[in-house]
Short mmCIF file of C-alpha atoms in Angstrom, two decimals:
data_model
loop_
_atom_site.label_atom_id
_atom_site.label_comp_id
_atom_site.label_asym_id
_atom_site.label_seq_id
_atom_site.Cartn_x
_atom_site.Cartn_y
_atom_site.Cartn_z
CA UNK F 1 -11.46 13.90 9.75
CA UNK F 2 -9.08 12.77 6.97
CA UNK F 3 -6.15 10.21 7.18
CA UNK F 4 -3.40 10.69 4.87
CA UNK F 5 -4.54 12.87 2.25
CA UNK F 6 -2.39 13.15 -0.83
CA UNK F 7 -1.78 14.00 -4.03
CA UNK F 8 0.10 11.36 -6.69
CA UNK F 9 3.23 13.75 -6.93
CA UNK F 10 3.89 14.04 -3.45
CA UNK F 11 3.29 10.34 -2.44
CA UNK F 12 6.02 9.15 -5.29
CA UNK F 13 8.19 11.92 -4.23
CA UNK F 14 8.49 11.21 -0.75
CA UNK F 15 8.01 7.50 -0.51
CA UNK F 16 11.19 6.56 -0.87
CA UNK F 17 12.03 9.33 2.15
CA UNK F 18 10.00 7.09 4.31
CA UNK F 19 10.76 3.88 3.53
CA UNK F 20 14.47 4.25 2.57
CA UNK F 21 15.88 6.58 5.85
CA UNK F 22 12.81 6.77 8.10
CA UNK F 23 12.33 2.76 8.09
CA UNK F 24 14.06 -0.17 7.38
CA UNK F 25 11.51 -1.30 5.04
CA UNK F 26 13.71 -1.07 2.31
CA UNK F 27 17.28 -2.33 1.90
CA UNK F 28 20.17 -0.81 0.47
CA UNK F 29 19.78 -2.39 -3.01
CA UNK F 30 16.04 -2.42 -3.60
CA UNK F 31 16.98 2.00 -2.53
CA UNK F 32 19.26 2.34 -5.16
CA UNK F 33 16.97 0.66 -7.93
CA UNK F 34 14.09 2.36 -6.56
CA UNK F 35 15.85 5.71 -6.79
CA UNK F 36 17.17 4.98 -10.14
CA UNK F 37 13.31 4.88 -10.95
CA UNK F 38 12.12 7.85 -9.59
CA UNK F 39 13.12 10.50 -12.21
CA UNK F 40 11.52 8.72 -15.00
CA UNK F 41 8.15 8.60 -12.57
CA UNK F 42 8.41 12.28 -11.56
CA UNK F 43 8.65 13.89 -14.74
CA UNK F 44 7.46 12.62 -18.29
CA UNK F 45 4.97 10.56 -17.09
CA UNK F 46 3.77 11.94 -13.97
CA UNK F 47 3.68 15.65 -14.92
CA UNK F 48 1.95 14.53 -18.29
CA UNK F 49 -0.56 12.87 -16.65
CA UNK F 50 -1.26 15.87 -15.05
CA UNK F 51 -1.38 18.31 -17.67
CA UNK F 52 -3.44 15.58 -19.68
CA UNK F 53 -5.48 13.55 -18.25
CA UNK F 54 -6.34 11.57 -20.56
CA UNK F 55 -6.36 7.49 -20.27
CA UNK F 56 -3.47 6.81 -21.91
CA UNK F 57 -1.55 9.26 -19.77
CA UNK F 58 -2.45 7.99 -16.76
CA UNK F 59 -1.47 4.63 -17.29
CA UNK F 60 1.88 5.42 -18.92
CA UNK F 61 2.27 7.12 -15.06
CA UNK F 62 0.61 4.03 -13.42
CA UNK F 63 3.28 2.06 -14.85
CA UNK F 64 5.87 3.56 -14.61
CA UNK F 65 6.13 5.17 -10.81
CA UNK F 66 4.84 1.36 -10.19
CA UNK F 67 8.99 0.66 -10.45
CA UNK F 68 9.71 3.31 -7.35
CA UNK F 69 7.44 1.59 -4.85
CA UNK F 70 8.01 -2.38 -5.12
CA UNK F 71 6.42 -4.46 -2.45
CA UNK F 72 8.40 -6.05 0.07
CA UNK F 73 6.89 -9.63 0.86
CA UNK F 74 5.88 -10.64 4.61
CA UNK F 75 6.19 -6.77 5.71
CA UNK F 76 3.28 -4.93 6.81
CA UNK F 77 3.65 -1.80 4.99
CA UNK F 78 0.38 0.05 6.90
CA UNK F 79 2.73 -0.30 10.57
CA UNK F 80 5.94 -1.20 10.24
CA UNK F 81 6.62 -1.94 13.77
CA UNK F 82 3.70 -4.94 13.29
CA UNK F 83 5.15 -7.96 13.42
CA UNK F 84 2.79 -10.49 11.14
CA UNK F 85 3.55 -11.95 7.52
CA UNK F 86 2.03 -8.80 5.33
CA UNK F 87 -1.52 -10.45 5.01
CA UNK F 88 -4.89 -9.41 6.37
CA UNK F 89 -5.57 -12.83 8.13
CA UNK F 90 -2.21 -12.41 10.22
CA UNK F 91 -1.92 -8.32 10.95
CA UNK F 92 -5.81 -7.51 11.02
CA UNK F 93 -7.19 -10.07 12.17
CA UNK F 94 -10.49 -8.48 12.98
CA UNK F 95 -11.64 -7.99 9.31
CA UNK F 96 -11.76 -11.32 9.27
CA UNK F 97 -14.25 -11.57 12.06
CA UNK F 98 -16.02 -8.73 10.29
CA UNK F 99 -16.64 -10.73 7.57
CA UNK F 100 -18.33 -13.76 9.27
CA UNK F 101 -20.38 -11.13 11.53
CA UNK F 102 -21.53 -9.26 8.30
CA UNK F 103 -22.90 -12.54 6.76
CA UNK F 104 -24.52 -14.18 9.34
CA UNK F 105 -28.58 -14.64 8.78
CA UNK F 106 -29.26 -12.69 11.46
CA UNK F 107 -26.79 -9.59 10.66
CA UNK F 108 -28.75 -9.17 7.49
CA UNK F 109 -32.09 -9.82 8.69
CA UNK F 110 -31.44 -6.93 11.54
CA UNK F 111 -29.99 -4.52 8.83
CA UNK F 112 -32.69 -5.28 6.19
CA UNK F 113 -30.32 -6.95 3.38
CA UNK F 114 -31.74 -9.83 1.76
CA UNK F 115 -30.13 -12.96 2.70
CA UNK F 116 -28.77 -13.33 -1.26
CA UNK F 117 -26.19 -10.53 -1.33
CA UNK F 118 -23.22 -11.38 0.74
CA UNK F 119 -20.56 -9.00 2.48
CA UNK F 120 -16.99 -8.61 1.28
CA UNK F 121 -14.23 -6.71 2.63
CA UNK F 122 -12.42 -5.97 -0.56
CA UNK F 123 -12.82 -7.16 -4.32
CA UNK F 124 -10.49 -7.63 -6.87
CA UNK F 125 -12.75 -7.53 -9.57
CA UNK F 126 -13.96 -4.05 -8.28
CA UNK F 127 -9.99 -3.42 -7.97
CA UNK F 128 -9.59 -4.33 -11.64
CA UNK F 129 -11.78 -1.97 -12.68
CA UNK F 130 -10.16 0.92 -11.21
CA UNK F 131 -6.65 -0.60 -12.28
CA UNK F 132 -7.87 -0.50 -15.97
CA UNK F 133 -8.77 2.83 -15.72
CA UNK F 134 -5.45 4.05 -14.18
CA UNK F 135 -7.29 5.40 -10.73
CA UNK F 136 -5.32 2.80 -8.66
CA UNK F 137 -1.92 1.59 -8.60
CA UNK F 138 -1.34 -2.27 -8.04
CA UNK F 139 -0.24 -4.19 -5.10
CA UNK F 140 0.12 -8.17 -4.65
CA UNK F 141 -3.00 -8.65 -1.98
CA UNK F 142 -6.45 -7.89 -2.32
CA UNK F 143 -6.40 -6.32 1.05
CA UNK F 144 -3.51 -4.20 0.35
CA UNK F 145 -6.00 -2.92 -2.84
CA UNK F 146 -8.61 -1.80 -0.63
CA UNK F 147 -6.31 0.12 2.45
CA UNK F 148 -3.48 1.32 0.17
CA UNK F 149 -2.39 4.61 -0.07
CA UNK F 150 -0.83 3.69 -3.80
CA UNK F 151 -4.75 4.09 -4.60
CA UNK F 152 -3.62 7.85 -4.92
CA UNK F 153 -5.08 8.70 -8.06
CA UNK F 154 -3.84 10.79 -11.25
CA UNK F 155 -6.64 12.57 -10.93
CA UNK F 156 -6.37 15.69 -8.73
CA UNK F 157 -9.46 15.29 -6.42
CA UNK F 158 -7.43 16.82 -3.45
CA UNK F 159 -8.37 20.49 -5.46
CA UNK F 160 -11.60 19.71 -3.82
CA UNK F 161 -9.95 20.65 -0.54
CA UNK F 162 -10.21 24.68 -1.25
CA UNK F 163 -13.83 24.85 -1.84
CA UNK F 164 -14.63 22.63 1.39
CA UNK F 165 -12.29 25.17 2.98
CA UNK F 166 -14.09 28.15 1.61
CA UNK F 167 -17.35 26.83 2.43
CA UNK F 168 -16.05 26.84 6.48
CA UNK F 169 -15.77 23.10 6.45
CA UNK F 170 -12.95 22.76 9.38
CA UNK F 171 -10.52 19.72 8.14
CA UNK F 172 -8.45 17.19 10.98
CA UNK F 173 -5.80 14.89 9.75
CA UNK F 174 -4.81 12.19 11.72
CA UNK F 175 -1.35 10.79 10.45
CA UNK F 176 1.11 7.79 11.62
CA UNK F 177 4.74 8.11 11.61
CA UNK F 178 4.50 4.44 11.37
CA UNK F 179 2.68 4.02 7.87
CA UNK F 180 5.26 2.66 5.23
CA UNK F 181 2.13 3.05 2.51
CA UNK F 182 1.48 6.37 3.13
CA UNK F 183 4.48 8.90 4.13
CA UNK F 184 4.15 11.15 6.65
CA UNK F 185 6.21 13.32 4.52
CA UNK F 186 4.13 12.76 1.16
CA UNK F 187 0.90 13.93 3.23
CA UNK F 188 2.70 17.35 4.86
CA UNK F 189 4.32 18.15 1.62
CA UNK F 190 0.64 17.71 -0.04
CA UNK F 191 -0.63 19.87 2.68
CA UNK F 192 1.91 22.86 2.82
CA UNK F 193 1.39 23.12 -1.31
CA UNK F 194 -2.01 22.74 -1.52
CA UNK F 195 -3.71 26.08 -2.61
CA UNK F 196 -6.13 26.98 -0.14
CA UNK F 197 -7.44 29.76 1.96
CA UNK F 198 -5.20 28.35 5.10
CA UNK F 199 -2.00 27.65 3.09
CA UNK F 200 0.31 30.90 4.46
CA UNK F 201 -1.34 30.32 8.00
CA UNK F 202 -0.78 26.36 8.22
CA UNK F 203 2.89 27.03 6.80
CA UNK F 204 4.02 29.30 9.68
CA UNK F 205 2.51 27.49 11.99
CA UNK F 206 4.60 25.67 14.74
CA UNK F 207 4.49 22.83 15.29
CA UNK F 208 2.61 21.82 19.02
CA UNK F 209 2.93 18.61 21.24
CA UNK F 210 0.50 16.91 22.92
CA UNK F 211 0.84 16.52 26.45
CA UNK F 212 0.51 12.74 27.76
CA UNK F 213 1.30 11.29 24.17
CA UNK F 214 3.95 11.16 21.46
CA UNK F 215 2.10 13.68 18.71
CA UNK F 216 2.64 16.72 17.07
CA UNK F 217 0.20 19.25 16.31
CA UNK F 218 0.27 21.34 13.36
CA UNK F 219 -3.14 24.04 13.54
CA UNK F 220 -4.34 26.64 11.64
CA UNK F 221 -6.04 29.15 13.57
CA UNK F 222 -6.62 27.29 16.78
CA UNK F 223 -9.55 29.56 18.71
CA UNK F 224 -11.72 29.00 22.03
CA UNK F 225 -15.06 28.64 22.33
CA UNK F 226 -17.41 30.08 24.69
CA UNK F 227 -16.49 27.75 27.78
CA UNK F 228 -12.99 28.06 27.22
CA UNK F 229 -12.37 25.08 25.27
CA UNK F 230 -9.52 25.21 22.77
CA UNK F 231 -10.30 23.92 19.24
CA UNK F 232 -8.44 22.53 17.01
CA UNK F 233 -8.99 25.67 14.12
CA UNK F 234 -10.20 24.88 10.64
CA UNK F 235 -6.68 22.93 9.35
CA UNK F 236 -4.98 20.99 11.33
CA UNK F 237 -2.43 18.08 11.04
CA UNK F 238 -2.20 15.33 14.07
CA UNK F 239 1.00 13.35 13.50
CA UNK F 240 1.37 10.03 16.17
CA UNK F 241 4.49 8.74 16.15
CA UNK F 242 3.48 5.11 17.63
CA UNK F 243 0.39 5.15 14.86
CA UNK F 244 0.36 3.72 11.23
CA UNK F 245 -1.93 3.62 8.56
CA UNK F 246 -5.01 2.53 10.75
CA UNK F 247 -4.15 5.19 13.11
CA UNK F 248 -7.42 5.04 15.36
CA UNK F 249 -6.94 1.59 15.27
CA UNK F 250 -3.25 1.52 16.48
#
């Protein structure tokens, strides 16, 4: 199972779909600046980066599709139908609780860690690291570092998606309508370009709800197995509409 798979092209491209019209995330102003941006993002920098990969041209893209995604303070951008102030402590509260659970004397003793070596849910020297290198884009919290779809990298590791596909790995996406960070839109466009062995199929496919619930399903080759069973074929996307980021969790 993979949740919100894409590439750095289609996240900058469709972003602004997502939080400008889709969501309210984004006012009028910030929009226009935003927009303004994009072109600049899109084509020197991003394309370049692309075609060269070297360090230089991936932070010259870093930096400059940075503009076309600013961060809106005291919104949760991984739900935006959560109402908290935009930091971990206030809309996930449970990582918090992870944290003291992961460190306590006993948790370690019953896992086999030495009592030294602490647990941490995200670092920003480890984010750093990745920032220098141009394989993550920055955001304000060290939380939002660790979740964020921005940590789409220049790097095209989603052309590892054909040979899992050739290999008969079957691949689920589970996608919220509700996650700000990373656009529904961004992860179909990703999917329906992505040169693969199910591309044609998954393109003409319809799309399928899902009795009981708001979703959509969009299969590839959806088959039965011996009991009767319907399966969900080899690519499929799931898209919940009351789901963001965290989608098992919401």
């Amino acid at each position: 199972m993979l949740i919100v798979p894409q590439d750095f092209l289609s996240y900058h491209r469709w972003a602004l779909q997502q939080r400008c019209y889709l969501t309210d995330v984004y006012n009028a102003s910030i929009c226009t600046a935003a927009f303004a941006a994009l072109p600049a993002c899109l084509e020197p920098a991003a394309q370049l980066a692309y075609m060269d990969r070297t360090l230089m041209r991936r932070v010259a893209a870093r930096d400059a599709c940075a503009l076309v995604t600013p961060d809106i303070e005291g919104r949760d951008l991984q739900n935006v139908e959560r109402k908290c102030d935009g930091t971990v402590e206030d809309c996930y509260s449970a990582t918090v609780h992870v944290g003291a659970f992961m460190n306590l004397a006993s948790t370690k003793t019953m896992l086999g860690v030495p009592q030294h070596l602490n647990w941490t849910f995200s670092s920003m020297e480890v984010f750093q690291e990745f920032f220098a290198m141009a394989d993550r884009r920055v955001r304000s919290a060290a939380f939002a570092h660790m979740c964020s779809c921005r940590a789409v990298r220049t790097r095209p590791a989603y052309l590892l998606y054909r040979p899992l596909l050739e290999a008969g790995y079957r691949l689920l996406h589970y996608v919220g309508k509700l996650d700000a960070n990373c656009a529904w839109p961004g992860v179909l466009s990703t999917l329906r370009l992505l040169p693969s062995p199910c591309q044609s199929t998954f393109n003409d496919a319809p799309d399928l709800p899902w009795p009981g619930h708001a979703v959509a399903v969009h299969a590839v080759a959806s088959t039965s197995d011996e009991h009767g069973q319907k399966s969900a074929g080899a690519f499929t996307l799931v898209l919940m509409d009351h789901a963001g980021h965290f989608v098992t969790h919401d």
